[in-house]
PDB file of C-alpha atoms in Angstrom:
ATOM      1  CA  UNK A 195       7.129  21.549  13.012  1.00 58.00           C
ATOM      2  CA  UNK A 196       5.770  23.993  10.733  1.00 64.00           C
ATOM      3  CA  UNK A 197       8.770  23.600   8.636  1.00 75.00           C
ATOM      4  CA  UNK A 198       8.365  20.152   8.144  1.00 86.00           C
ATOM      5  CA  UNK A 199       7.738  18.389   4.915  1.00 93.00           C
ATOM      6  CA  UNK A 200       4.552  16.112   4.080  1.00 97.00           C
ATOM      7  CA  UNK A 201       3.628  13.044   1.469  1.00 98.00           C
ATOM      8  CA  UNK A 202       0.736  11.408   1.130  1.00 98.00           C
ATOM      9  CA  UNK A 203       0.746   7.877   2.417  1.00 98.00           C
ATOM     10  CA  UNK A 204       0.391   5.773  -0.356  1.00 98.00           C
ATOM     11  CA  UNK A 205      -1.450   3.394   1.588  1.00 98.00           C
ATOM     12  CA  UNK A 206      -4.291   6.347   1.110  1.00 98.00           C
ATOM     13  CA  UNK A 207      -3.931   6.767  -2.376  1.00 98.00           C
ATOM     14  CA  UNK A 208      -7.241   5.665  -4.075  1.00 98.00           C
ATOM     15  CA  UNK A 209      -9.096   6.416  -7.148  1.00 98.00           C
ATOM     16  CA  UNK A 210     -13.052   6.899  -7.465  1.00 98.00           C
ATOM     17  CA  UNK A 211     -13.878   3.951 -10.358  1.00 98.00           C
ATOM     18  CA  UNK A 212     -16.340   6.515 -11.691  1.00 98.00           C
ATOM     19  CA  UNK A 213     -13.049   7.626 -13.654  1.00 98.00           C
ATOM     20  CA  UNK A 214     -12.959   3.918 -15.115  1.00 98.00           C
ATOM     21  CA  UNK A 215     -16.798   3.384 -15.474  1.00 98.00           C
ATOM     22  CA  UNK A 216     -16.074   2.860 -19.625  1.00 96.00           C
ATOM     23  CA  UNK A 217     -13.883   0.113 -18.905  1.00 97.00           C
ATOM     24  CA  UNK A 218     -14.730  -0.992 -15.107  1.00 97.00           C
ATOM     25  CA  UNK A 219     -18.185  -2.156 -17.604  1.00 94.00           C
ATOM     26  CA  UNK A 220     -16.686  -4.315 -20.065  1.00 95.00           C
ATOM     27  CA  UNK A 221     -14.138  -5.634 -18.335  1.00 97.00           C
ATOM     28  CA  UNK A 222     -14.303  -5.058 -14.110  1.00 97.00           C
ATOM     29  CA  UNK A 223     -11.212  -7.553 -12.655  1.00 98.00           C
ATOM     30  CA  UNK A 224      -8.921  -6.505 -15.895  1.00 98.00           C
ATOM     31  CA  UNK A 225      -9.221  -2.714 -14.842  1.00 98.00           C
ATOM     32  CA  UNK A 226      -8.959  -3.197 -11.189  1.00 98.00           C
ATOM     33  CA  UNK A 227      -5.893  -4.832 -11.594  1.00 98.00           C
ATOM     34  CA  UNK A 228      -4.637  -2.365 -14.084  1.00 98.00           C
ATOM     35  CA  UNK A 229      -5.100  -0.106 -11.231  1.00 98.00           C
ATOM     36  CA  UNK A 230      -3.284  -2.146  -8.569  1.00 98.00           C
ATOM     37  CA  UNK A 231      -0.265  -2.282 -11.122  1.00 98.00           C
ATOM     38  CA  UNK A 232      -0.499   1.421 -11.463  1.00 98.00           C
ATOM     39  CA  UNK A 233      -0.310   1.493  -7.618  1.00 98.00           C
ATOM     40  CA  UNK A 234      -3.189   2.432  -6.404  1.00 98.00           C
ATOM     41  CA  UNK A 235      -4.057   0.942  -2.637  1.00 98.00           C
ATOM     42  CA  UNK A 236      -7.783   1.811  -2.233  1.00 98.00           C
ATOM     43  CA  UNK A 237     -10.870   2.628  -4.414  1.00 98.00           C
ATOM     44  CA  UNK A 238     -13.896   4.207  -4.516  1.00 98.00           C
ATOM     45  CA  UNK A 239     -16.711   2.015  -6.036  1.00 98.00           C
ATOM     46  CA  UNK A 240     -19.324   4.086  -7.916  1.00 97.00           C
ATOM     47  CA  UNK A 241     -22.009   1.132  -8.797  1.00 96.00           C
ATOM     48  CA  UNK A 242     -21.850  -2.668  -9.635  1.00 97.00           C
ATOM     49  CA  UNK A 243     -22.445  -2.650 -12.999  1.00 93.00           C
ATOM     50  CA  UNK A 244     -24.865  -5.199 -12.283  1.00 94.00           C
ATOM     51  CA  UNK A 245     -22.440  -7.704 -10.413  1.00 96.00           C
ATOM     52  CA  UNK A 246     -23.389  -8.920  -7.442  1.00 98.00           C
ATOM     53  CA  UNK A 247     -21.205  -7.460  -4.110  1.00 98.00           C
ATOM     54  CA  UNK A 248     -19.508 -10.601  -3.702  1.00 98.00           C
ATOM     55  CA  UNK A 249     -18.179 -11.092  -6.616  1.00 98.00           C
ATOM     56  CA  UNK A 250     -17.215  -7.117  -6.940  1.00 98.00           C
ATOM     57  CA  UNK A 251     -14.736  -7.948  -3.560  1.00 98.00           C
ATOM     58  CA  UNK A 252     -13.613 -10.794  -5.417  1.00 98.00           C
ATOM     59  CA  UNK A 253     -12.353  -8.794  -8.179  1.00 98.00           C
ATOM     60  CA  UNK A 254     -10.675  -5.961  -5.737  1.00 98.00           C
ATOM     61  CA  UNK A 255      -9.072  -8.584  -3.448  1.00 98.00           C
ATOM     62  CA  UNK A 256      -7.617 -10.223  -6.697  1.00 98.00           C
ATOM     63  CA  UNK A 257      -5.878  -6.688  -7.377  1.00 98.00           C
ATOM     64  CA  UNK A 258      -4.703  -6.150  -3.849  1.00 98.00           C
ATOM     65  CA  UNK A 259      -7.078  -3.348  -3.780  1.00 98.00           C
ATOM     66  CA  UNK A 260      -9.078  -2.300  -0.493  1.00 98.00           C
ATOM     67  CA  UNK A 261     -11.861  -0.406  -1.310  1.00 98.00           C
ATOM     68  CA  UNK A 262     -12.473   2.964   1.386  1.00 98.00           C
ATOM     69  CA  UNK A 263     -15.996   4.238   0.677  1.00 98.00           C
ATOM     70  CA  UNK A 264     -18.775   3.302  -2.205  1.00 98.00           C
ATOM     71  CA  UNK A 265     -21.213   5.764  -3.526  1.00 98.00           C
ATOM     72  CA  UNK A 266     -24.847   5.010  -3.167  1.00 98.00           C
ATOM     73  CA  UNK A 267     -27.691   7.912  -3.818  1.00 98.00           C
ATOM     74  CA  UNK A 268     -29.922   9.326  -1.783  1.00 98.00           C
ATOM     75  CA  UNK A 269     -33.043   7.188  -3.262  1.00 98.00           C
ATOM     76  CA  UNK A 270     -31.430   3.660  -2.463  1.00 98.00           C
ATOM     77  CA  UNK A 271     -30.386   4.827   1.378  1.00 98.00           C
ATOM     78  CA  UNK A 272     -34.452   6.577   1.357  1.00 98.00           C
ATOM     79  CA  UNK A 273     -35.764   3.160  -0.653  1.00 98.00           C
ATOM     80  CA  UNK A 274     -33.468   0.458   1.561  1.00 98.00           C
ATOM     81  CA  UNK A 275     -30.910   1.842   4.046  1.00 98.00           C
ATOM     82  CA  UNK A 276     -30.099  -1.435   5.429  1.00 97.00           C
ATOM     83  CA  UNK A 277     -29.518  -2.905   2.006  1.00 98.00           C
ATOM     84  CA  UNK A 278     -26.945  -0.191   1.372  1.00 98.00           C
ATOM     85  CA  UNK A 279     -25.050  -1.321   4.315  1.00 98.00           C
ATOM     86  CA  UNK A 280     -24.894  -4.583   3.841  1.00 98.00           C
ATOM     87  CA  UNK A 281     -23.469  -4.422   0.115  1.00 98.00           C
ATOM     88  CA  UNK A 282     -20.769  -1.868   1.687  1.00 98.00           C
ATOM     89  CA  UNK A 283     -20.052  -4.747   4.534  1.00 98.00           C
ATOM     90  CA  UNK A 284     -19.368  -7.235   1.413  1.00 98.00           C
ATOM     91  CA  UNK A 285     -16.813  -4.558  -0.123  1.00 98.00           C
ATOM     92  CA  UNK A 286     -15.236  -3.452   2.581  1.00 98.00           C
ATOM     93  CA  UNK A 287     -15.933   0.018   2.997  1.00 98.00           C
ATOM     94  CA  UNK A 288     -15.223   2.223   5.725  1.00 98.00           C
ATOM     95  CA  UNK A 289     -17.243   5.111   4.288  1.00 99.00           C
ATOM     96  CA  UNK A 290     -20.855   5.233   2.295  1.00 99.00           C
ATOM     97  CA  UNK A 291     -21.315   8.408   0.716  1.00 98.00           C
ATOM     98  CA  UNK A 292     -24.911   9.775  -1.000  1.00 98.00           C
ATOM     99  CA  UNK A 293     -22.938  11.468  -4.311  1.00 98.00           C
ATOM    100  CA  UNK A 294     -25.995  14.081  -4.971  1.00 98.00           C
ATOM    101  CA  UNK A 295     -28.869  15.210  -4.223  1.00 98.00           C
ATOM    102  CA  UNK A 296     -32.514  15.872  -5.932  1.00 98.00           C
ATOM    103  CA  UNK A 297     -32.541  19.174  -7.499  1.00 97.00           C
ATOM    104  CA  UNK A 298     -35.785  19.870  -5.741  1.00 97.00           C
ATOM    105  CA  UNK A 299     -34.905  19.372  -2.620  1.00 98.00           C
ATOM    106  CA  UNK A 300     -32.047  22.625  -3.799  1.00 97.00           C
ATOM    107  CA  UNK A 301     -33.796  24.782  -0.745  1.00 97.00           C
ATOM    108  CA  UNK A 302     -33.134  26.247   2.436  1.00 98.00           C
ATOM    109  CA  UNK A 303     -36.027  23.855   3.511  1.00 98.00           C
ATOM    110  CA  UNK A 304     -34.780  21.142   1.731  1.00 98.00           C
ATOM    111  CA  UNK A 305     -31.387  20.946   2.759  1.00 98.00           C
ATOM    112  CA  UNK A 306     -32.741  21.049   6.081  1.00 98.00           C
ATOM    113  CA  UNK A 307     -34.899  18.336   5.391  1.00 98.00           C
ATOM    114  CA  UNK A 308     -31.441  16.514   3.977  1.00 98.00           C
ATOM    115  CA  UNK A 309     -29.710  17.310   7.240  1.00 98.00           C
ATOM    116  CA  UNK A 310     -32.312  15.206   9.329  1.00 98.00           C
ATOM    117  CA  UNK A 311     -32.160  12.437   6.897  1.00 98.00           C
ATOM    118  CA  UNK A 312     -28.478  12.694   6.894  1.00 98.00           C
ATOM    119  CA  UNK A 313     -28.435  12.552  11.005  1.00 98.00           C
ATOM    120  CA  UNK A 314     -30.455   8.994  11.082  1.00 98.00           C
ATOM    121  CA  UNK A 315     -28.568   7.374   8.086  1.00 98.00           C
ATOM    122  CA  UNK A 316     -25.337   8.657  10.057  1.00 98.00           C
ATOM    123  CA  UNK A 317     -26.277   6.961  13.177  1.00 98.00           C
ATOM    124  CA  UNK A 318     -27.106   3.905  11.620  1.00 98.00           C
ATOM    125  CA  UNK A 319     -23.997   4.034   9.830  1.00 98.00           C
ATOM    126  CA  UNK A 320     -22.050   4.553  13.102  1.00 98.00           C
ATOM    127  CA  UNK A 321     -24.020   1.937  14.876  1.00 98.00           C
ATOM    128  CA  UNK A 322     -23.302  -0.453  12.180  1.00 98.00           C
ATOM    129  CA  UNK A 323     -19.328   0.268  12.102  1.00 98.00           C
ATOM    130  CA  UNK A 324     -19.342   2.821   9.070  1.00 98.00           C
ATOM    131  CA  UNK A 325     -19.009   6.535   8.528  1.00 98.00           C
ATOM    132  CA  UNK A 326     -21.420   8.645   6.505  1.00 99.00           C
ATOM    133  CA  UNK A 327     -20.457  10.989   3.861  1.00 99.00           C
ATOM    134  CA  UNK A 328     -21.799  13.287   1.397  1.00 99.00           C
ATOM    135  CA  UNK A 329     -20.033  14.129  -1.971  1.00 98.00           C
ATOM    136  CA  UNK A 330     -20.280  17.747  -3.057  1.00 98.00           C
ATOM    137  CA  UNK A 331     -21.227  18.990  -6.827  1.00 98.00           C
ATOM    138  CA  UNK A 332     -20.974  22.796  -7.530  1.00 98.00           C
ATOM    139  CA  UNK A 333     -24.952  23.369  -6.923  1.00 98.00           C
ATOM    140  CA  UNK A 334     -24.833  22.689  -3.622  1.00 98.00           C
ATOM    141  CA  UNK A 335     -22.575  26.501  -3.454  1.00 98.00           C
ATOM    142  CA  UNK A 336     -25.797  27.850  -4.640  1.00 97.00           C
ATOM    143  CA  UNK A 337     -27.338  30.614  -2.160  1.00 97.00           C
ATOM    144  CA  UNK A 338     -31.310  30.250  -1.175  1.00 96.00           C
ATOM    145  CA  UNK A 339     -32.117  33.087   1.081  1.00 94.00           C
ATOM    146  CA  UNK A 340     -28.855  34.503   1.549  1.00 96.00           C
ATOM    147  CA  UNK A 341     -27.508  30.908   2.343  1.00 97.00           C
ATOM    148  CA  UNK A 342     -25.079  28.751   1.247  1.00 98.00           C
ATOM    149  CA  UNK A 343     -26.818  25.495   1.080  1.00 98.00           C
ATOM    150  CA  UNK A 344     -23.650  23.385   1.482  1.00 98.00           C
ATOM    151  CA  UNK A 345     -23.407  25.475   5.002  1.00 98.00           C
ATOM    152  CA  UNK A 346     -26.868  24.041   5.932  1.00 98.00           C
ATOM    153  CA  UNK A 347     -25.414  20.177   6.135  1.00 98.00           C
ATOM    154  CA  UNK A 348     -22.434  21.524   7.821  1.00 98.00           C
ATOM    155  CA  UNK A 349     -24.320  23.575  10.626  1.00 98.00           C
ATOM    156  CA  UNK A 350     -27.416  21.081  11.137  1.00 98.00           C
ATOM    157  CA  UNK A 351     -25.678  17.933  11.351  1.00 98.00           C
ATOM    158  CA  UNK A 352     -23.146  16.118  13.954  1.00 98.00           C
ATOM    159  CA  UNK A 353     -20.242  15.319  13.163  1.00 98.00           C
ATOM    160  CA  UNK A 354     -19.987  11.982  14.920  1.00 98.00           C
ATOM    161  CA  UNK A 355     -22.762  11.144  12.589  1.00 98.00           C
ATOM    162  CA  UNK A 356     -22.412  13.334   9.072  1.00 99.00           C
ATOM    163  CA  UNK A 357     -19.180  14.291   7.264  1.00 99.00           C
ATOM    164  CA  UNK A 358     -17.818  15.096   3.949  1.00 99.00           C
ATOM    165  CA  UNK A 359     -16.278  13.894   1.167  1.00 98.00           C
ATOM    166  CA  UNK A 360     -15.060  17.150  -0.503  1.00 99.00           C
ATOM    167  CA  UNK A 361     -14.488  17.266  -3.988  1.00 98.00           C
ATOM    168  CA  UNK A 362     -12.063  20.027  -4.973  1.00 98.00           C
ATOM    169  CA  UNK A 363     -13.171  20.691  -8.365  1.00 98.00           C
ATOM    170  CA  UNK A 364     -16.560  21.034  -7.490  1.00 98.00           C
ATOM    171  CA  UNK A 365     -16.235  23.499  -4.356  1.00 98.00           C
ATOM    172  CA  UNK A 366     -13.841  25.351  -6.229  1.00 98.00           C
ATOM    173  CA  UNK A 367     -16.346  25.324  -9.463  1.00 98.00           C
ATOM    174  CA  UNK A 368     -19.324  26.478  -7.250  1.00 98.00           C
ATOM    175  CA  UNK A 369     -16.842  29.669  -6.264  1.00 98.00           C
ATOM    176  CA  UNK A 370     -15.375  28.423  -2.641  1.00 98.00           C
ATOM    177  CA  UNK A 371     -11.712  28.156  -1.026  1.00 98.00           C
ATOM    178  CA  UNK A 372     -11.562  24.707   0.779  1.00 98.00           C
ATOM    179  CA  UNK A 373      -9.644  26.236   3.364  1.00 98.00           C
ATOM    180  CA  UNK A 374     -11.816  28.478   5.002  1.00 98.00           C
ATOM    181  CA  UNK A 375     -14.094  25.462   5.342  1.00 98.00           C
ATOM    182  CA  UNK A 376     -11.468  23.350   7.518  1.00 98.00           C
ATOM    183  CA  UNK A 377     -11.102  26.706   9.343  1.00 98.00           C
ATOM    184  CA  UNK A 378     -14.804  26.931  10.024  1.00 98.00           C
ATOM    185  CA  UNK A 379     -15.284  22.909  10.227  1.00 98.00           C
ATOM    186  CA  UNK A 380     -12.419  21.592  11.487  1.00 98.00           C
ATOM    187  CA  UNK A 381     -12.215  17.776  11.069  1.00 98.00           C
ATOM    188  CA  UNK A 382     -15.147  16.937   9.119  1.00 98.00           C
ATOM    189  CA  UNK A 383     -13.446  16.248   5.771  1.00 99.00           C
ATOM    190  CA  UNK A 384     -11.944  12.696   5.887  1.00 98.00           C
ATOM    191  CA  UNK A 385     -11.969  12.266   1.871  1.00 99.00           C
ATOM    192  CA  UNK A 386     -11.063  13.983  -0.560  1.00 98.00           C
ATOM    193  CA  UNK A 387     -11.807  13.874  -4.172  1.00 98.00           C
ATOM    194  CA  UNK A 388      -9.009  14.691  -5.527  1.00 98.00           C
ATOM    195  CA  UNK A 389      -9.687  16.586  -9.405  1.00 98.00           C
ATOM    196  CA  UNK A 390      -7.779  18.864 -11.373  1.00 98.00           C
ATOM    197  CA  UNK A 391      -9.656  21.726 -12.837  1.00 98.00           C
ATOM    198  CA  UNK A 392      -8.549  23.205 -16.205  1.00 98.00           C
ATOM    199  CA  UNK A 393      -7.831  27.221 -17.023  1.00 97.00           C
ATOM    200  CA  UNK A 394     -11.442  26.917 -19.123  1.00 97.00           C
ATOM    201  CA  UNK A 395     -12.839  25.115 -16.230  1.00 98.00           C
ATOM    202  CA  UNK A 396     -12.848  21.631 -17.483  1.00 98.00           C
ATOM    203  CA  UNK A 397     -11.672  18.257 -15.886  1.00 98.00           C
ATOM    204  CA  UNK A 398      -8.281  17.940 -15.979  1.00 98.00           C
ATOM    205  CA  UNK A 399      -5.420  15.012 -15.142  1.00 98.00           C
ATOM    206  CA  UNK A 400      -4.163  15.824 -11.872  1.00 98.00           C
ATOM    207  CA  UNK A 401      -0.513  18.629 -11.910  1.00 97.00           C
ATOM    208  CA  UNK A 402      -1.793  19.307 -15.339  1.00 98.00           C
ATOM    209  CA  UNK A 403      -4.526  22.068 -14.005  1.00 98.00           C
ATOM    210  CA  UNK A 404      -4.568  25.005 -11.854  1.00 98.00           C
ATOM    211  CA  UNK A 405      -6.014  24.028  -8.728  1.00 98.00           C
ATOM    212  CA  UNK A 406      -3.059  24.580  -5.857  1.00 98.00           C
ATOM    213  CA  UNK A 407      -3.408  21.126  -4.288  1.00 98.00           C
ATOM    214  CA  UNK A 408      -0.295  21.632  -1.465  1.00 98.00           C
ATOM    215  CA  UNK A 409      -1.899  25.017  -0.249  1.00 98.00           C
ATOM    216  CA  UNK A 410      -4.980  22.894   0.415  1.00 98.00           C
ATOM    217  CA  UNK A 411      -3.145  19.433   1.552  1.00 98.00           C
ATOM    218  CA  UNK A 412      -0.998  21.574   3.964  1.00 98.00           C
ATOM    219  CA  UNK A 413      -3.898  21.905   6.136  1.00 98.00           C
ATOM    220  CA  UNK A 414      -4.302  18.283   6.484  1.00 98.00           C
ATOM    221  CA  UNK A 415      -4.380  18.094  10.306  1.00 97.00           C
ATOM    222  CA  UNK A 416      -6.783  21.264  10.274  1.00 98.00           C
ATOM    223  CA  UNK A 417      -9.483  19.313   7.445  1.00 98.00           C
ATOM    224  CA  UNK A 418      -9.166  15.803   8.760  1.00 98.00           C
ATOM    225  CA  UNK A 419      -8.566  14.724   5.422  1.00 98.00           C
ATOM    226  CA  UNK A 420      -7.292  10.824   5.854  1.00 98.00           C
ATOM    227  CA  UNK A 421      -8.422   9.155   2.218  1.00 98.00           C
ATOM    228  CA  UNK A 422      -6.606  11.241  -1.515  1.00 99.00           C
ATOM    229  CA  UNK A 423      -9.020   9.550  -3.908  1.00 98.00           C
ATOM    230  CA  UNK A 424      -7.897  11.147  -7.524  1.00 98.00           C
ATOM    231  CA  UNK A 425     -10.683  11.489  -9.690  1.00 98.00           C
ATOM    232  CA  UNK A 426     -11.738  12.844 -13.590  1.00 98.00           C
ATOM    233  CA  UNK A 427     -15.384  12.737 -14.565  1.00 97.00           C
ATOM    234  CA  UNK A 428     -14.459  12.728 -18.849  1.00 97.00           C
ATOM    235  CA  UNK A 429     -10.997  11.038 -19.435  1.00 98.00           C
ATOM    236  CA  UNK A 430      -9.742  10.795 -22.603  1.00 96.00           C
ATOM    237  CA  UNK A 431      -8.011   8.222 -21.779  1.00 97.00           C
ATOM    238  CA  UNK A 432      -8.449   6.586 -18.046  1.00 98.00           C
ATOM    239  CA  UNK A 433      -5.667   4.468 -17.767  1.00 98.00           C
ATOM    240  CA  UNK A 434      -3.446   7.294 -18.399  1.00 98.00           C
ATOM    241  CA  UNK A 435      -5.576   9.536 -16.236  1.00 98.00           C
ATOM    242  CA  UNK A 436      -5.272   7.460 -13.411  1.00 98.00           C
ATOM    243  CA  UNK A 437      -1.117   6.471 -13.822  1.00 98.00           C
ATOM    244  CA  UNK A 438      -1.037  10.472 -13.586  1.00 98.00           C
ATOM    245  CA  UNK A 439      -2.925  10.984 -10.924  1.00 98.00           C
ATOM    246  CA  UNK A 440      -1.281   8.137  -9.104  1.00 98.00           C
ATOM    247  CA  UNK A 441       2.150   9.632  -9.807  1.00 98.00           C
ATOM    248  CA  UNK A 442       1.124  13.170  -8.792  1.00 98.00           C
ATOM    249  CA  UNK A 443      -0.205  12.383  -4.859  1.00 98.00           C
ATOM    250  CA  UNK A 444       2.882  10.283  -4.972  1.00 98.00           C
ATOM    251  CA  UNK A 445       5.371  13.115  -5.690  1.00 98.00           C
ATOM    252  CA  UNK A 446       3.343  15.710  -4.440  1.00 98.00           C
ATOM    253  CA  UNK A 447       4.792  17.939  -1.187  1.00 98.00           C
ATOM    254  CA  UNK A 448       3.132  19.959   1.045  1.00 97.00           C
TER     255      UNK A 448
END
């Protein structure tokens, strides 16, 4: 009912390792289980570090971590699509996300040409047992000929094949309400990245900021939102970053 109350399951708490990349470097299996102490279930992987796949699952399995989705980039999937699926077979993945796009490609055109690209890698995904996702930064907000470009990928793509991991800061950075967008788009947000955004509009530890996170989880059903992955691209400190953001999607109501 509409009065009801809502968590998040913990089993879909994650965190993007991008927020640990200082020490995910110098020490990968101490972190990750650092993580799985905080709590965490799931990660996002953002990069080896130079490991090898294998031994990257190793690490996560050893921390009772299950990784949801890695980030790859729109020049490995263009250089070696197939590669890119099979390291995100090895982790575990359920989603493989291109993080960002080339700034030239920042055109109507372009993000048309993106869309098509999107569409194969999407069916091969599918075809292979994954989901494809893109990541959102604030450019892709940016209007070319009256046009939000973001829309473009939205409009021109399927979504059996193509759907999004949203990042909160970001669309709310680039001058957008998430919620109009599950409105328009219903189901086609399965992630979320889950970042705070300060009063001076700087990253900030989740609760701590001034983005209204349960006006945008209440629409959960509405976005398709299944994976909270918390996320801060310049922690001070990302231990304490991440026990923060753990303990805020665990509390949080909606």
């Amino acid at each position: 009912t509409a009065d009801e109350v809502h968590s998040v399951d913990p089993n879909h708490i994650g965190i993007q390792l991008y927020t640990v990349r200082d020490i995910m470097a110098t020490d990968p299996q101490g972190t990750l289980t650092a993580l799985g102490r905080i709590g965490y279930a799931t990660v996002g992987v953002s990069g080896l570090y130079g490991n090898s796949p294998e031994n990257f699952r190793s690490w996560m399995d050893n921390a009772g971590l299950r990784a949801v989705l890695t980030h790859t980039s729109w020049d490995a999937m263009n250089a070696n699509a197939t590669r890119e699926l099979e390291i995100a077979r090895t982790l575990g993945v359920r989603y493989v996300v291109v993080p960002s796009l080339p700034a030239s490609l920042r055109t109507v055109a372009g993000y048309r040409q993106v869309a098509a690209a999107f569409t194969r890698w999407g069916a091969l995904c599918r075809s292979s047992g994954f989901k494809f996702l893109f990541h959102n930064h604030n450019v892709d907000f940016v209007k070319s000929d009256g046009k939000v470009l973001y829309d473009i990928l939205l409009e021109e793509t399927d979504p059996r094949f193509v759907n999004f991991e949203l990042d909160l800061y970001w669309i709310i950075t680039g001058g957008y309400d998430p919620v109009p967008y599950f409105e328009r788009f219903p189901g086609r947000f399965p992630v979320f990245h889950v970042k705070d955004r300060a009063a001076n509009g700087s990253f900030e530890d989740l609760g701590r900021g001034t983005i209204d996170f349960p006006r945008i989880f209440a629409r959960h059903a509405q976005s398709g939102v299944r994976e909270y992955v918390v996320e801060h691209d310049q922690p001070p400190n990302a231990l304490v970053t991440a026990t923060r953001g753990h303990d805020y999607l665990v509390g949080v109501r909606f």
